[in-house]
PDB file of C-alpha atoms and ligand atoms in Angstrom:
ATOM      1  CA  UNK A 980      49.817  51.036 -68.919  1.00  0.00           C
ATOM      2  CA  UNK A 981      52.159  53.331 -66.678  1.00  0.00           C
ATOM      3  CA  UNK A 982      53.722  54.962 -69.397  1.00  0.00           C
ATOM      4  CA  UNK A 983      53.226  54.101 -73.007  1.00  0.00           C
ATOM      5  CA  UNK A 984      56.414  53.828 -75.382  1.00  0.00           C
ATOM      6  CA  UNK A 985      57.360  55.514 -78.399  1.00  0.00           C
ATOM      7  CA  UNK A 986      56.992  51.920 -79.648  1.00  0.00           C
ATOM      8  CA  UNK A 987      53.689  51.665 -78.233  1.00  0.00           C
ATOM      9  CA  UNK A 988      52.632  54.798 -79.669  1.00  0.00           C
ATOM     10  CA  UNK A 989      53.999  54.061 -83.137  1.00  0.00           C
ATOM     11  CA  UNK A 990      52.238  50.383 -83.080  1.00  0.00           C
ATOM     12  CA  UNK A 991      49.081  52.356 -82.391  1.00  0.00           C
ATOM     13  CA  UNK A 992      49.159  55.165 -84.906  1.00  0.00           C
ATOM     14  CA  UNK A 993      50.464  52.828 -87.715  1.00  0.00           C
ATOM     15  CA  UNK A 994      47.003  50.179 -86.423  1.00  0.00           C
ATOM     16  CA  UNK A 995      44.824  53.192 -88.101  1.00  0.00           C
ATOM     17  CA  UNK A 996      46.384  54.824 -90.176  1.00  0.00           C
ATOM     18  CA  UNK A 997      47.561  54.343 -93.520  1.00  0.00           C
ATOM     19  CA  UNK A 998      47.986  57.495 -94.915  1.00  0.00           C
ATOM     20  CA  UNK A 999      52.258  58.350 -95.411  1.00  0.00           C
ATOM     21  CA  UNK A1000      51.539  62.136 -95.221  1.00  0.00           C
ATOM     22  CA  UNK A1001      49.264  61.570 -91.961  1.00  0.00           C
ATOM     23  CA  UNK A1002      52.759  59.709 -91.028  1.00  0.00           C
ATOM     24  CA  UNK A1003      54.948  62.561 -91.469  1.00  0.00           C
ATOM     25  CA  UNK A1004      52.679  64.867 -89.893  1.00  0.00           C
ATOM     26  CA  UNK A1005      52.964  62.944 -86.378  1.00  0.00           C
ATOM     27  CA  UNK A1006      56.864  62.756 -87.241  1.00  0.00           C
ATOM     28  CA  UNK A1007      56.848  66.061 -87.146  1.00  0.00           C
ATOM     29  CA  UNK A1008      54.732  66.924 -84.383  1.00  0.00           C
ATOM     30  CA  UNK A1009      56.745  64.361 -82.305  1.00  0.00           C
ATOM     31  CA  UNK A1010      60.236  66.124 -83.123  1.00  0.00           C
ATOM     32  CA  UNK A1011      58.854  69.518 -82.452  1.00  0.00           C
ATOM     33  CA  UNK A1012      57.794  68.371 -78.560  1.00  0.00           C
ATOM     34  CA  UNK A1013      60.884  66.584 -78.270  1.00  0.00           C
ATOM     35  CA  UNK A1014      62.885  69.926 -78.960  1.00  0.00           C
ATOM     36  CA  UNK A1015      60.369  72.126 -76.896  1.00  0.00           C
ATOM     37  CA  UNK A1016      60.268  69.682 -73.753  1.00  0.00           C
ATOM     38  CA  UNK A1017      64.538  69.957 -73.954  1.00  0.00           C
ATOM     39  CA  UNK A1018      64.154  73.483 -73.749  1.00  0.00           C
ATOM     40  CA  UNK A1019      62.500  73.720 -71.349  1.00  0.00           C
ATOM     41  CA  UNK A1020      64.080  70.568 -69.186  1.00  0.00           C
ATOM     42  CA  UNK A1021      60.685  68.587 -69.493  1.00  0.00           C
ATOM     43  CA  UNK A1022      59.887  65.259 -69.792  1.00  0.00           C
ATOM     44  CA  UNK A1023      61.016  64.758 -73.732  1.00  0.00           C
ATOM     45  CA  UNK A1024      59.410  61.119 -73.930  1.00  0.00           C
ATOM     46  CA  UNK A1025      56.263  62.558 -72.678  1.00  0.00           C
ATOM     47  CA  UNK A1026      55.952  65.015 -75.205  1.00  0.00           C
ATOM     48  CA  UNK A1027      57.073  63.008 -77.690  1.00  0.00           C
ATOM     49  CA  UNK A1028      54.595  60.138 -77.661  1.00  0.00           C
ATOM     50  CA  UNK A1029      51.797  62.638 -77.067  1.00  0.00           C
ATOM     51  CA  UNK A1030      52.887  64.897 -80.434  1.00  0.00           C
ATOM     52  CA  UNK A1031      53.340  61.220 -81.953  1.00  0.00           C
ATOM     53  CA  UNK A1032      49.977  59.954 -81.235  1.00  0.00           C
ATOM     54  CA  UNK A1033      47.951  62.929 -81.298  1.00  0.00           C
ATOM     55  CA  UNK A1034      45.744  62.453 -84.020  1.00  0.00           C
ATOM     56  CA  UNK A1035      45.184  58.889 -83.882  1.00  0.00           C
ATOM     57  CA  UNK A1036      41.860  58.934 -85.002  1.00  0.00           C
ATOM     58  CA  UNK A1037      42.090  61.263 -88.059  1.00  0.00           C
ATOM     59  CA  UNK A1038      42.106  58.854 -90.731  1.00  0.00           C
ATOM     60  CA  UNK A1039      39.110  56.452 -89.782  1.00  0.00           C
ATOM     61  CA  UNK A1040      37.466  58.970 -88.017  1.00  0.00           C
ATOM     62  CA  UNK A1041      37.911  62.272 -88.880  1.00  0.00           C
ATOM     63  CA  UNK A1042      34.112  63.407 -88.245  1.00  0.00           C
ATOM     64  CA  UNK A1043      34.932  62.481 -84.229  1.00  0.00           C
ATOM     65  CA  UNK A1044      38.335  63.791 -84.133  1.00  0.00           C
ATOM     66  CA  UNK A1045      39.222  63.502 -80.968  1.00  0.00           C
ATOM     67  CA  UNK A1046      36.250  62.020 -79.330  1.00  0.00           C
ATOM     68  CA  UNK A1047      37.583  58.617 -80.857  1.00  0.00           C
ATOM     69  CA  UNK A1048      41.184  59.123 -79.567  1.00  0.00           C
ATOM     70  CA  UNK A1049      39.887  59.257 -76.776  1.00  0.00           C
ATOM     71  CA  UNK A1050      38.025  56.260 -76.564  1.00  0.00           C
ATOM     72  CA  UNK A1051      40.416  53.872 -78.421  1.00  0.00           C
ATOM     73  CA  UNK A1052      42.972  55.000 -75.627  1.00  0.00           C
ATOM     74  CA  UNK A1053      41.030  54.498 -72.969  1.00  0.00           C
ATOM     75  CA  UNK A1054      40.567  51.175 -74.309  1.00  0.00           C
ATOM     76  CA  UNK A1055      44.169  50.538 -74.156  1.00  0.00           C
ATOM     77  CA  UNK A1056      44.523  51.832 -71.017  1.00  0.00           C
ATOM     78  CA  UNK A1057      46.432  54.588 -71.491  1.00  0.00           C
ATOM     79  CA  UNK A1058      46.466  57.116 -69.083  1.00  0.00           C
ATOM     80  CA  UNK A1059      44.287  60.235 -68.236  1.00  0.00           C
ATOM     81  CA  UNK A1060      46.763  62.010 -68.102  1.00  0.00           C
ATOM     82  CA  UNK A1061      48.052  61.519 -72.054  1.00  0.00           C
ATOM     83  CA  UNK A1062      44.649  60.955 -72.671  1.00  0.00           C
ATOM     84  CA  UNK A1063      44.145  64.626 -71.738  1.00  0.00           C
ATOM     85  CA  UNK A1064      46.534  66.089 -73.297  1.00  0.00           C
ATOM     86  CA  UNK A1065      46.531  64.710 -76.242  1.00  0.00           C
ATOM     87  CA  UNK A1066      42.707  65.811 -76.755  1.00  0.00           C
ATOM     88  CA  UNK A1067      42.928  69.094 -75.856  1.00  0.00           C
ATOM     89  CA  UNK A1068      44.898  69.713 -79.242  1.00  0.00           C
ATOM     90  CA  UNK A1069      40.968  70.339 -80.480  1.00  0.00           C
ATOM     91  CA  UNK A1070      40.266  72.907 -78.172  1.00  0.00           C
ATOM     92  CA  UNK A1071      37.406  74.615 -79.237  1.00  0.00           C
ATOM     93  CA  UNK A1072      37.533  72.658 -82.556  1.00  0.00           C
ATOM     94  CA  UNK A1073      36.202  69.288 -81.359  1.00  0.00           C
ATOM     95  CA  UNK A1074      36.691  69.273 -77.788  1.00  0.00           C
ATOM     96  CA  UNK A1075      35.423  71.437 -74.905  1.00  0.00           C
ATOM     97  CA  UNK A1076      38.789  70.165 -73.413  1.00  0.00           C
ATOM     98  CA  UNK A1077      41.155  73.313 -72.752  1.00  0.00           C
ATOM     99  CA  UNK A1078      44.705  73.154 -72.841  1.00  0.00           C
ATOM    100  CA  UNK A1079      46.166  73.518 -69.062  1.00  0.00           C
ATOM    101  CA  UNK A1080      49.859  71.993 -68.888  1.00  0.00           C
ATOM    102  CA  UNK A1081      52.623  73.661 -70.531  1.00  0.00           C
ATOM    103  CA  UNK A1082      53.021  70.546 -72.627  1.00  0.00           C
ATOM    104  CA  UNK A1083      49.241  70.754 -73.786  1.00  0.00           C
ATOM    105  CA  UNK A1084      49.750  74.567 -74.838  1.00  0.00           C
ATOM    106  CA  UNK A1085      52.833  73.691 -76.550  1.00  0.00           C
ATOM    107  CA  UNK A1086      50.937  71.101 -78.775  1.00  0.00           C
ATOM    108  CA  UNK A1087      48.176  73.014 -79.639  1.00  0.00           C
ATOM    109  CA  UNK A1088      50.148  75.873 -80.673  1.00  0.00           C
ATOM    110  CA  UNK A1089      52.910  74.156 -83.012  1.00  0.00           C
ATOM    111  CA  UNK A1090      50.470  71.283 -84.466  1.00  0.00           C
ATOM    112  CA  UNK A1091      49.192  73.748 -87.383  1.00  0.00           C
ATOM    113  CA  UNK A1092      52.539  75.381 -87.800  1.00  0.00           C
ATOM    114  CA  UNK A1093      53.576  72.403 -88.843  1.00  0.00           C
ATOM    115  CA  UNK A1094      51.780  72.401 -91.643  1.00  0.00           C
ATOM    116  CA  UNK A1095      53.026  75.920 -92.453  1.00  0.00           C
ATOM    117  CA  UNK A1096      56.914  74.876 -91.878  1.00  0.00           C
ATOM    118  CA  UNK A1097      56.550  72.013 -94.339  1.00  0.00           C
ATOM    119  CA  UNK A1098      54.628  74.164 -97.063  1.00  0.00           C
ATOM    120  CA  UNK A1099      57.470  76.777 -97.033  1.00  0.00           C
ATOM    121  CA  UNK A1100      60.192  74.237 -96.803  1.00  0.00           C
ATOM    122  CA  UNK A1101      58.605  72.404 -99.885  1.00  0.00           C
ATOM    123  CA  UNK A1102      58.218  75.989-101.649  1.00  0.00           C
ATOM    124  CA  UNK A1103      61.952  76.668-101.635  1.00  0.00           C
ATOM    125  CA  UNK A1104      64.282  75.688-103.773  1.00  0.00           C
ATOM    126  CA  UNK A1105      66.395  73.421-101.619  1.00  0.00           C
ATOM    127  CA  UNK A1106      63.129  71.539-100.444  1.00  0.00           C
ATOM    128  CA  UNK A1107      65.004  71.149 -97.143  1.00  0.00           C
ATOM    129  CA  UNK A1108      64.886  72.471 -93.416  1.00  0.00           C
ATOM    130  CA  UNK A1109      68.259  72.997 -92.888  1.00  0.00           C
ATOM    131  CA  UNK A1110      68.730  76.202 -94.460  1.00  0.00           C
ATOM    132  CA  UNK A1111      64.980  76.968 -93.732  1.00  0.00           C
ATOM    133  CA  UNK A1112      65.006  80.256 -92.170  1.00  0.00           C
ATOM    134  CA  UNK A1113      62.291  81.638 -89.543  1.00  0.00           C
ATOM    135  CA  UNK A1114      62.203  85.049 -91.887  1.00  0.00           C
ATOM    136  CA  UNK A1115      60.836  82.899 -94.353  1.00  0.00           C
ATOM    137  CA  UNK A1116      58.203  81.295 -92.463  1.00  0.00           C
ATOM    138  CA  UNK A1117      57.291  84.343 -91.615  1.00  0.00           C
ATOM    139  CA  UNK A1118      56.786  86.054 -94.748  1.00  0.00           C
ATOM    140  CA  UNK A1119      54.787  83.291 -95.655  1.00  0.00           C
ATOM    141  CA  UNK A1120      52.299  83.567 -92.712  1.00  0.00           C
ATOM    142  CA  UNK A1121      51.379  86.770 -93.578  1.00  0.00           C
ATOM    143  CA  UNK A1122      50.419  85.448 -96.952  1.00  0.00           C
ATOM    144  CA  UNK A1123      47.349  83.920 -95.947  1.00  0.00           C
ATOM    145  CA  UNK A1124      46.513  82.174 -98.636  1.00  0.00           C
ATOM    146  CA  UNK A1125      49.246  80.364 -98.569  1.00  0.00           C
ATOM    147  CA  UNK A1126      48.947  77.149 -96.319  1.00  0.00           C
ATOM    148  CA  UNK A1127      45.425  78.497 -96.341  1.00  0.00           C
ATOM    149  CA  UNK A1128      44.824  75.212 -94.102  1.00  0.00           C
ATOM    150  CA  UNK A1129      47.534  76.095 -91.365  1.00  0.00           C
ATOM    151  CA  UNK A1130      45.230  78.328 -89.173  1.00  0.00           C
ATOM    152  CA  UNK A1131      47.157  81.054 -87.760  1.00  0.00           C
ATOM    153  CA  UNK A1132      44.840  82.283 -85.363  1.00  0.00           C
ATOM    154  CA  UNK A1133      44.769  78.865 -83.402  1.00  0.00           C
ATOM    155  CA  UNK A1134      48.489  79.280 -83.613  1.00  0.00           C
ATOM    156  CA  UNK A1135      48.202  83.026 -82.202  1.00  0.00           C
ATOM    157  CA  UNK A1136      46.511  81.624 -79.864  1.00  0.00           C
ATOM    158  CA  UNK A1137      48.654  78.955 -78.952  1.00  0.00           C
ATOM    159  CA  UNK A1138      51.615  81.092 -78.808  1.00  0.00           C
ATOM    160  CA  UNK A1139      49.773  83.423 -76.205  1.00  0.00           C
ATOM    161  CA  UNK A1140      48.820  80.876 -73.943  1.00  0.00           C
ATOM    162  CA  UNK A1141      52.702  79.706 -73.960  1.00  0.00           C
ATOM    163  CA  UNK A1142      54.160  83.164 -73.306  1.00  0.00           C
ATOM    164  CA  UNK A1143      55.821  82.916 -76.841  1.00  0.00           C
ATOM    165  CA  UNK A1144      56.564  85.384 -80.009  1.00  0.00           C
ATOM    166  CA  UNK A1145      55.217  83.439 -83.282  1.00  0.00           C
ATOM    167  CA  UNK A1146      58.999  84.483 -84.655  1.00  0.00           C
ATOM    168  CA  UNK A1147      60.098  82.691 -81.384  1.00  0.00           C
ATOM    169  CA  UNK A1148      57.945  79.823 -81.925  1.00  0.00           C
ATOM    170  CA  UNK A1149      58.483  79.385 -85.809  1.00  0.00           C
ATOM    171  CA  UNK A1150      62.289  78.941 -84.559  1.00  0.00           C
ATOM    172  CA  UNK A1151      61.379  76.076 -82.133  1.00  0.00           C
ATOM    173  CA  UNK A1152      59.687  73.995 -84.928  1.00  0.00           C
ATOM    174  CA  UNK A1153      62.145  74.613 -87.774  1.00  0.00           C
ATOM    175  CA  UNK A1154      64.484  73.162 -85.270  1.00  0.00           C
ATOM    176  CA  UNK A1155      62.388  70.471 -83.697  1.00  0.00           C
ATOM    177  CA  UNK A1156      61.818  69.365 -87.548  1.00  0.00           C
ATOM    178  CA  UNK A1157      65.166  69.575 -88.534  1.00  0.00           C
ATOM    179  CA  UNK A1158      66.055  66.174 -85.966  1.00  0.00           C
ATOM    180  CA  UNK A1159      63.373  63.932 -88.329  1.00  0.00           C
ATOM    181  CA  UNK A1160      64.109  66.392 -91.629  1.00  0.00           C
ATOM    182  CA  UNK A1161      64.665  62.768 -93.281  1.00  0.00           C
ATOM    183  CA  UNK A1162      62.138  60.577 -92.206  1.00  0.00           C
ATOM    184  CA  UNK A1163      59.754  64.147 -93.357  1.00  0.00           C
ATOM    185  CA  UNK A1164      61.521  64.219 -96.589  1.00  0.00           C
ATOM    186  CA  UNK A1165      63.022  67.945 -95.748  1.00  0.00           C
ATOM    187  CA  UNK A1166      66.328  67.089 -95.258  1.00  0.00           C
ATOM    188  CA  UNK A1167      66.670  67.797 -99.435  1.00  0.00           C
ATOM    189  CA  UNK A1168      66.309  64.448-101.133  1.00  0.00           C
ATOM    190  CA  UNK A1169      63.703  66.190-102.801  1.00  0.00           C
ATOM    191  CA  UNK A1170      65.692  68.645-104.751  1.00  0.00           C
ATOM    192  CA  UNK A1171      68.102  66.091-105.486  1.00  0.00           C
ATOM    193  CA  UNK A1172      65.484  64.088-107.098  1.00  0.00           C
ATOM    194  CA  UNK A1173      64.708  66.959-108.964  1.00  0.00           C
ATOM    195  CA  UNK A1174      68.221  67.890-110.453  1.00  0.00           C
TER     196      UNK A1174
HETATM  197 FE1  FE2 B 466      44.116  67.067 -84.827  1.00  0.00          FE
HETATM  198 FE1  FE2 B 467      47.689  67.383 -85.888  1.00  0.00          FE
END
């Protein structure tokens, strides 16, 4: 396999993984990489299938997070070069693998501010991204137990190695979200629910 599809990608995460929420996170992930490889006049399907399938393994797996990506995609002869990238996400976490492409840096540092973007959007009383902004975000990192889960020092970290502010950053994935707000629920369905 040259160059695996979005379509390919989505057949494969969907194989193992059940989970909606695991879903959405991949959604999300996918968007963001889409809207950081534009920027940056990369290769936007690239970065999309790698945010998509990223964490393949979490579900069935997660005690070899990573490690089993990396096998099952071998198996399907996918190649070293997504393969790569797509486990050096765990950096440090599961993976001696270090992130060396701008792509690869990208996805390590927005994967857990995902997390972070959601748990503010889902805070607020809209429940949506589209009036989500990065002040917010921001006053929400510095609470730190909020989103306890979203590590900000791997994002720190992240933004470093990608020459980018965190306010700077924040902005890229409230935007990169904002293209799948709907298929994330963020797009304020919620709210309306609500009312
Ligand atoms: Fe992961
Ligand atoms: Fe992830």
């Amino acid at each position: 396999m040259d160059r695996p599809t979005r379509e390919d990608a989505l057949a494969l995460f969907r194989e193992f993984n059940q989970s909606e929420n695991l879903l959405k996170h991949a959604l999300a992930v996918e968007g963001v990489m889409r809207h950081m490889a534009r920027l940056r006049g990369e290769d936007e399907e690239k970065w999309g299938v790698i945010g998509l399938i990223h964490d393949l393994d979490y579900e069935r797996y997660p005690d070899q997070h990573c490690a089993k990506t990396e096998e099952i995609l071998r198996e399907r002869g996918w190649p070293e070069e997504y393969i790569h990238a797509v486990v050096s996400h765990g950096w440090e976490i599961c993976t001696d693998v270090e992130p060396t492409h701008t792509m690869e840096k990208a996805l390590y540092a927005i994967d857990e501010l995902t997390g972070l973007v959601t748990a503010t959007a889902l805070v607020r009383p809209s429940k949506s991204l589209h009036d989500l902004k990065v002040k917010s975000v921001k006053k929400k990192w510095k609470d730190k137990s909020f989103a306890a889960g979203a590590n900000r020092e791997i994002i720190e970290k992240g933004a470093a190695m990608l020459g980018v502010e965190i306010a700077e950053l924040i902005g890229e994935v409230i935007e990169g979200m904002k293209a799948v707000a709907a298929d994330l629920g963020l797009d304020g369905s919620l709210a309306a629910a609500d009312a």
